[in-house]
Amino acid sequence: MPVTRQTVSETLAGIAERRPVLQPILSAFEPFLEARASLPDLLSPILEQSGFSLPPWRQEKARQGVPLLAGVSLDGLFPLLEQSAQVLLPHLTALPGMTGHSEALHAFFSDEKTCMKASDMLLTGHEESLADIATETGLAPAVLLFALEAVFGPVIHALASEYKAPWDERPSSWMQGFCPVCGSYPSIAYLDRRVFDEKNAFLAGGGGKKHLHCSLCGTEWHFRRGACPSCGQEGSGVMEFLRESENSQGERIDWCTKCRSYCPTVDLRERGDIPDMDAMALGMMYMDIVAARKGLMPLKPSFWNQF
Ligand SMILES: [Zn+2]
Ligand SMILES: [Zn+2]
């Protein structure tokens, strides 16, 4: 029987049960994460009406490491961003560190020109220009970046669900450590469970294959286990992992001995359930602290792992 993924709430409850000290922060983020998880379904019909056309997936471009949305005009997507902001801003501005920014954020997300320009910059990685927009808008760059990623991510997720995940086919033409759709780095990775072939009831695979989960749009893709998603080096001794001996359900940190970047990882073979990955990334913040003490850098800086 296929195992379905847990909801945000189920995942957070499971984490809080084992790590009660995290309860206040998990509770603070829960309504925001739940609202964010519900958005792609809500946005799909708006996408259909938007007239925005998706570029086709091209194996050739994928082999060159060019993400799907690179160079694509975002014209027509503003109604989706508007809807996403309307749903998320009340939760977002209730988060610790975000209160007091409500007015400026509402103004930012109702200004089509600025908001679409910033979204474009987010995809092209022009964080300096984003900082300029933040200053003009009267927001701290970190606040604007967090809000924009929160609001724009579900929009890209809705776009990505229109494809039949060609990036996860085997053998895959996508070999990169960044997202095949939007080009962002993963916030979390997982090693998959054993796979059973339902047709003949034989074990089809022992599991343990690595998948990366995009921090921005939630797209997931297969990645080589012995390779570093950041610097691309590969081979024995490149990747190591760190874990806590007690109270763990497959949570660990995979880090690169060459460039010292790390990504939180869950080994699903050690768990009875499959967590919501965005909730799990938040719930593994205690591992971020362990990594920071070791002098490691997060592959994808999050609101909560910049110490
Ligand atoms: Zn992505
Ligand atoms: Zn590396």
GROMACS .gro file of C-alpha atoms and ligand atoms in nm:
model
  309
    1MET     CA    1   0.000   0.000   0.000
    2PRO     CA    2   0.147   0.338  -0.091
    3VAL     CA    3   0.227   0.552   0.209
    4THR     CA    4   0.085   0.903   0.185
    5ARG     CA    5   0.269   1.202   0.316
    6GLN     CA    6   0.176   1.355   0.646
    7THR     CA    7   0.016   1.697   0.659
    8VAL     CA    8   0.203   1.995   0.799
    9SER     CA    9   0.021   1.959   1.135
   10GLU     CA   10   0.089   1.586   1.163
   11THR     CA   11   0.457   1.639   1.088
   12LEU     CA   12   0.490   1.923   1.340
   13ALA     CA   13   0.303   1.727   1.608
   14GLY     CA   14   0.541   1.434   1.560
   15ILE     CA   15   0.844   1.660   1.598
   16ALA     CA   16   0.704   1.838   1.905
   17GLU     CA   17   0.634   1.505   2.074
   18ARG     CA   18   1.000   1.409   2.055
   19ARG     CA   19   1.138   1.761   2.105
   20PRO     CA   20   0.900   1.955   2.330
   21VAL     CA   21   1.146   2.244   2.352
   22LEU     CA   22   1.061   2.331   1.990
   23GLN     CA   23   0.685   2.349   2.055
   24PRO     CA   24   0.654   2.731   2.074
   25ILE     CA   25   0.838   2.795   1.748
   26LEU     CA   26   0.661   2.510   1.566
   27SER     CA   27   0.322   2.641   1.681
   28ALA     CA   28   0.413   2.990   1.566
   29PHE     CA   29   0.491   2.865   1.214
   30GLU     CA   30   0.208   2.609   1.183
   31PRO     CA   31  -0.074   2.833   1.045
   32PHE     CA   32   0.168   2.988   0.795
   33LEU     CA   33   0.302   2.651   0.673
   34GLU     CA   34  -0.050   2.505   0.650
   35ALA     CA   35  -0.176   2.800   0.446
   36ARG     CA   36   0.128   2.777   0.220
   37ALA     CA   37   0.079   2.404   0.162
   38SER     CA   38  -0.285   2.462   0.059
   39LEU     CA   39  -0.200   2.731  -0.196
   40PRO     CA   40  -0.089   2.541  -0.510
   41ASP     CA   41  -0.436   2.377  -0.542
   42LEU     CA   42  -0.601   2.715  -0.495
   43LEU     CA   43  -0.377   2.874  -0.757
   44SER     CA   44  -0.416   2.612  -1.033
   45PRO     CA   45  -0.752   2.746  -1.165
   46ILE     CA   46  -0.615   3.103  -1.162
   47LEU     CA   47  -0.314   2.979  -1.360
   48GLU     CA   48  -0.548   2.828  -1.620
   49GLN     CA   49  -0.720   3.165  -1.667
   50SER     CA   50  -0.400   3.368  -1.661
   51GLY     CA   51  -0.295   3.305  -2.020
   52PHE     CA   52   0.056   3.234  -1.893
   53SER     CA   53   0.211   2.966  -2.108
   54LEU     CA   54   0.467   2.726  -1.976
   55PRO     CA   55   0.785   2.651  -2.164
   56PRO     CA   56   0.824   2.288  -2.268
   57TRP     CA   57   1.078   2.069  -2.088
   58ARG     CA   58   1.380   2.024  -2.313
   59GLN     CA   59   1.626   1.741  -2.244
   60GLU     CA   60   1.902   1.932  -2.419
   61LYS     CA   61   1.868   2.238  -2.194
   62ALA     CA   62   1.836   2.014  -1.888
   63ARG     CA   63   2.160   1.838  -1.975
   64GLN     CA   64   2.327   2.180  -1.982
   65GLY     CA   65   2.190   2.255  -1.634
   66VAL     CA   66   1.948   2.529  -1.740
   67PRO     CA   67   1.639   2.538  -1.516
   68LEU     CA   68   1.295   2.545  -1.679
   69LEU     CA   69   1.213   2.904  -1.584
   70ALA     CA   70   1.551   3.057  -1.673
   71GLY     CA   71   1.495   3.353  -1.903
   72VAL     CA   72   1.116   3.302  -1.908
   73SER     CA   73   0.901   3.615  -1.885
   74LEU     CA   74   0.674   3.608  -1.582
   75ASP     CA   75   0.412   3.828  -1.752
   76GLY     CA   76   0.064   3.712  -1.663
   77LEU     CA   77   0.154   3.566  -1.324
   78PHE     CA   78   0.066   3.870  -1.111
   79PRO     CA   79  -0.291   3.751  -1.030
   80LEU     CA   80  -0.138   3.435  -0.880
   81LEU     CA   81   0.105   3.634  -0.668
   82GLU     CA   82  -0.175   3.862  -0.555
   83GLN     CA   83  -0.385   3.566  -0.444
   84SER     CA   84  -0.088   3.402  -0.274
   85ALA     CA   85  -0.008   3.725  -0.086
   86GLN     CA   86  -0.370   3.766   0.019
   87VAL     CA   87  -0.372   3.420   0.176
   88LEU     CA   88  -0.026   3.431   0.330
   89LEU     CA   89   0.033   3.786   0.451
   90PRO     CA   90  -0.190   3.761   0.760
   91HIS     CA   91   0.004   3.451   0.874
   92LEU     CA   92   0.339   3.579   0.760
   93THR     CA   93   0.315   3.907   0.948
   94ALA     CA   94   0.219   3.718   1.266
   95LEU     CA   95   0.551   3.531   1.268
   96PRO     CA   96   0.826   3.622   1.513
   97GLY     CA   97   1.039   3.896   1.358
   98MET     CA   98   0.777   3.985   1.097
   99THR     CA   99   0.529   4.186   1.299
  100GLY     CA  100   0.527   4.556   1.216
  101HIS     CA  101   0.591   4.496   0.845
  102SER     CA  102   0.229   4.437   0.748
  103GLU     CA  103   0.163   4.773   0.582
  104ALA     CA  104   0.486   4.780   0.378
  105LEU     CA  105   0.439   4.419   0.266
  106HIS     CA  106   0.079   4.477   0.159
  107ALA     CA  107   0.193   4.782  -0.038
  108PHE     CA  108   0.473   4.583  -0.200
  109PHE     CA  109   0.248   4.296  -0.310
  110SER     CA  110  -0.017   4.529  -0.455
  111ASP     CA  111   0.237   4.708  -0.676
  112GLU     CA  112   0.246   4.485  -0.985
  113LYS     CA  113   0.552   4.638  -1.147
  114THR     CA  114   0.780   4.626  -0.841
  115CYS     CA  115   0.654   4.291  -0.725
  116MET     CA  116   0.706   4.122  -1.064
  117LYS     CA  117   1.047   4.282  -1.106
  118ALA     CA  118   1.150   4.147  -0.765
  119SER     CA  119   1.016   3.799  -0.849
  120ASP     CA  120   1.223   3.801  -1.164
  121MET     CA  121   1.531   3.899  -0.963
  122LEU     CA  122   1.466   3.618  -0.721
  123LEU     CA  123   1.478   3.368  -1.007
  124THR     CA  124   1.790   3.517  -1.161
  125GLY     CA  125   1.968   3.536  -0.825
  126HIS     CA  126   2.016   3.914  -0.825
  127GLU     CA  127   1.996   3.953  -0.451
  128GLU     CA  128   2.177   4.287  -0.453
  129SER     CA  129   1.913   4.444  -0.676
  130LEU     CA  130   1.652   4.289  -0.449
  131ALA     CA  131   1.816   4.466  -0.156
  132ASP     CA  132   1.777   4.795  -0.347
  133ILE     CA  133   1.406   4.730  -0.398
  134ALA     CA  134   1.376   4.648  -0.026
  135THR     CA  135   1.531   4.981   0.067
  136GLU     CA  136   1.296   5.170  -0.169
  137THR     CA  137   1.001   4.984  -0.020
  138GLY     CA  138   1.107   5.056   0.338
  139LEU     CA  139   1.168   4.691   0.423
  140ALA     CA  140   1.477   4.516   0.558
  141PRO     CA  141   1.625   4.301   0.276
  142ALA     CA  142   1.594   3.981   0.484
  143VAL     CA  143   1.225   4.054   0.550
  144LEU     CA  144   1.148   4.119   0.184
  145LEU     CA  145   1.340   3.811   0.071
  146PHE     CA  146   1.160   3.586   0.318
  147ALA     CA  147   0.817   3.727   0.226
  148LEU     CA  148   0.881   3.710  -0.148
  149GLU     CA  149   1.005   3.350  -0.129
  150ALA     CA  150   0.704   3.258   0.083
  151VAL     CA  151   0.454   3.416  -0.158
  152PHE     CA  152   0.621   3.334  -0.490
  153GLY     CA  153   0.715   2.973  -0.405
  154PRO     CA  154   0.356   2.835  -0.421
  155VAL     CA  155   0.307   3.013  -0.755
  156ILE     CA  156   0.603   2.823  -0.904
  157HIS     CA  157   0.478   2.506  -0.736
  158ALA     CA  158   0.146   2.550  -0.920
  159LEU     CA  159   0.339   2.595  -1.246
  160ALA     CA  160   0.557   2.290  -1.181
  161SER     CA  161   0.253   2.068  -1.116
  162GLU     CA  162   0.148   2.121  -1.479
  163TYR     CA  163   0.444   1.903  -1.580
  164LYS     CA  164   0.466   1.530  -1.531
  165ALA     CA  165   0.799   1.566  -1.346
  166PRO     CA  166   1.026   1.488  -1.644
  167TRP     CA  167   1.319   1.589  -1.420
  168ASP     CA  168   1.263   1.286  -1.200
  169GLU     CA  169   1.264   1.027  -1.477
  170ARG     CA  170   1.537   0.765  -1.482
  171PRO     CA  171   1.787   0.800  -1.622
  172SER     CA  172   1.752   1.166  -1.547
  173SER     CA  173   1.879   1.440  -1.772
  174TRP     CA  174   1.890   1.669  -1.467
  175MET     CA  175   2.216   1.625  -1.274
  176GLN     CA  176   2.230   1.951  -1.076
  177GLY     CA  177   2.211   2.025  -0.704
  178PHE     CA  178   1.972   2.315  -0.771
  179CYS     CA  179   1.608   2.298  -0.873
  180PRO     CA  180   1.525   2.194  -1.233
  181VAL     CA  181   1.225   2.430  -1.231
  182CYS     CA  182   1.333   2.750  -1.054
  183GLY     CA  183   1.707   2.706  -0.993
  184SER     CA  184   1.693   2.742  -0.612
  185TYR     CA  185   1.886   2.519  -0.374
  186PRO     CA  186   1.710   2.254  -0.166
  187SER     CA  187   1.609   2.322   0.195
  188ILE     CA  188   1.602   1.951   0.278
  189ALA     CA  189   1.680   1.612   0.125
  190TYR     CA  190   1.548   1.263   0.190
  191LEU     CA  191   1.656   0.906   0.127
  192ASP     CA  192   1.359   0.711  -0.003
  193ARG     CA  193   1.202   0.397   0.139
  194ARG     CA  194   1.199   0.050  -0.007
  195VAL     CA  195   0.990   0.036  -0.322
  196PHE     CA  196   0.753  -0.253  -0.380
  197ASP     CA  197   0.629  -0.338  -0.725
  198GLU     CA  198   0.256  -0.382  -0.667
  199LYS     CA  199   0.204  -0.586  -0.983
  200ASN     CA  200   0.422  -0.878  -0.889
  201ALA     CA  201   0.470  -0.814  -0.519
  202PHE     CA  202   0.846  -0.837  -0.540
  203LEU     CA  203   1.081  -0.592  -0.383
  204ALA     CA  204   1.168  -0.360  -0.668
  205GLY     CA  205   1.430  -0.153  -0.491
  206GLY     CA  206   1.605  -0.140  -0.155
  207GLY     CA  207   1.545   0.233  -0.113
  208GLY     CA  208   1.801   0.482   0.006
  209LYS     CA  209   1.804   0.688  -0.313
  210LYS     CA  210   1.855   1.055  -0.249
  211HIS     CA  211   1.602   1.321  -0.345
  212LEU     CA  212   1.638   1.696  -0.300
  213HIS     CA  213   1.339   1.917  -0.210
  214CYS     CA  214   1.344   2.273  -0.350
  215SER     CA  215   1.335   2.543  -0.083
  216LEU     CA  216   1.134   2.777  -0.304
  217CYS     CA  217   0.888   2.571  -0.509
  218GLY     CA  218   0.893   2.226  -0.346
  219THR     CA  219   0.993   2.042  -0.664
  220GLU     CA  220   1.176   1.718  -0.586
  221TRP     CA  221   1.442   1.547  -0.793
  222HIS     CA  222   1.680   1.257  -0.769
  223PHE     CA  223   2.046   1.332  -0.688
  224ARG     CA  224   2.363   1.125  -0.661
  225ARG     CA  225   2.428   1.028  -0.300
  226GLY     CA  226   2.805   1.063  -0.310
  227ALA     CA  227   2.798   1.409  -0.468
  228CYS     CA  228   2.779   1.756  -0.314
  229PRO     CA  229   2.477   1.958  -0.436
  230SER     CA  230   2.672   2.280  -0.385
  231CYS     CA  231   3.022   2.235  -0.534
  232GLY     CA  232   2.943   1.925  -0.742
  233GLN     CA  233   3.244   1.725  -0.622
  234GLU     CA  234   3.186   1.354  -0.605
  235GLY     CA  235   3.359   1.042  -0.479
  236SER     CA  236   3.446   0.859  -0.162
  237GLY     CA  237   3.504   1.087   0.135
  238VAL     CA  238   3.336   1.392  -0.021
  239MET     CA  239   3.003   1.364   0.163
  240GLU     CA  240   2.977   1.282   0.532
  241PHE     CA  241   2.686   1.290   0.770
  242LEU     CA  242   2.621   1.400   1.124
  243ARG     CA  243   2.343   1.274   1.342
  244GLU     CA  244   2.233   1.272   1.700
  245SER     CA  245   2.244   0.929   1.855
  246GLU     CA  246   1.928   0.969   2.062
  247ASN     CA  247   1.574   1.055   1.975
  248SER     CA  248   1.632   1.048   1.602
  249GLN     CA  249   1.397   0.926   1.331
  250GLY     CA  250   1.635   0.935   1.043
  251GLU     CA  251   1.721   1.304   1.083
  252ARG     CA  252   2.078   1.392   0.994
  253ILE     CA  253   2.292   1.651   0.826
  254ASP     CA  254   2.472   1.563   0.503
  255TRP     CA  255   2.777   1.783   0.463
  256CYS     CA  256   3.056   1.827   0.210
  257THR     CA  257   3.416   1.791   0.328
  258LYS     CA  258   3.534   2.000   0.030
  259CYS     CA  259   3.319   2.316   0.051
  260ARG     CA  260   3.167   2.264   0.402
  261SER     CA  261   2.810   2.325   0.292
  262TYR     CA  262   2.534   2.108   0.439
  263CYS     CA  263   2.175   2.009   0.381
  264PRO     CA  264   1.938   1.862   0.644
  265THR     CA  265   1.840   1.511   0.535
  266VAL     CA  266   1.581   1.255   0.650
  267ASP     CA  267   1.636   0.885   0.599
  268LEU     CA  268   1.281   0.759   0.541
  269ARG     CA  269   1.391   0.398   0.596
  270GLU     CA  270   1.415   0.483   0.968
  271ARG     CA  271   1.059   0.617   0.996
  272GLY     CA  272   0.708   0.479   0.979
  273ASP     CA  273   0.573   0.792   0.814
  274ILE     CA  274   0.667   1.036   0.540
  275PRO     CA  275   0.677   1.393   0.673
  276ASP     CA  276   0.576   1.713   0.497
  277MET     CA  277   0.920   1.827   0.384
  278ASP     CA  278   0.875   2.202   0.442
  279ALA     CA  279   0.754   2.138   0.798
  280MET     CA  280   1.039   1.891   0.849
  281ALA     CA  281   1.298   2.146   0.733
  282LEU     CA  282   1.173   2.384   1.003
  283GLY     CA  283   1.162   2.103   1.260
  284MET     CA  284   1.527   2.020   1.197
  285MET     CA  285   1.648   2.363   1.307
  286TYR     CA  286   1.822   2.204   1.607
  287MET     CA  287   2.048   2.030   1.355
  288ASP     CA  288   2.119   2.370   1.199
  289ILE     CA  289   2.260   2.474   1.538
  290VAL     CA  290   2.483   2.164   1.548
  291ALA     CA  291   2.605   2.245   1.196
  292ALA     CA  292   2.674   2.610   1.280
  293ARG     CA  293   2.888   2.501   1.578
  294LYS     CA  294   3.091   2.285   1.343
  295GLY     CA  295   3.147   2.585   1.114
  296LEU     CA  296   2.931   2.449   0.831
  297MET     CA  297   2.726   2.669   0.599
  298PRO     CA  298   2.365   2.594   0.505
  299LEU     CA  299   2.321   2.512   0.137
  300LYS     CA  300   2.007   2.724   0.154
  301PRO     CA  301   1.998   2.993   0.422
  302SER     CA  302   1.652   2.994   0.582
  303PHE     CA  303   1.482   3.244   0.805
  304TRP     CA  304   1.579   3.025   1.100
  305ASN     CA  305   1.929   2.898   1.016
  306GLN     CA  306   2.126   3.219   0.984
  307PHE     CA  307   2.319   3.230   1.310
  308ZN      ZN  308   1.229   2.512  -0.730
  309ZN      ZN  309   3.076   2.075  -0.170
   0.00000   0.00000   0.00000
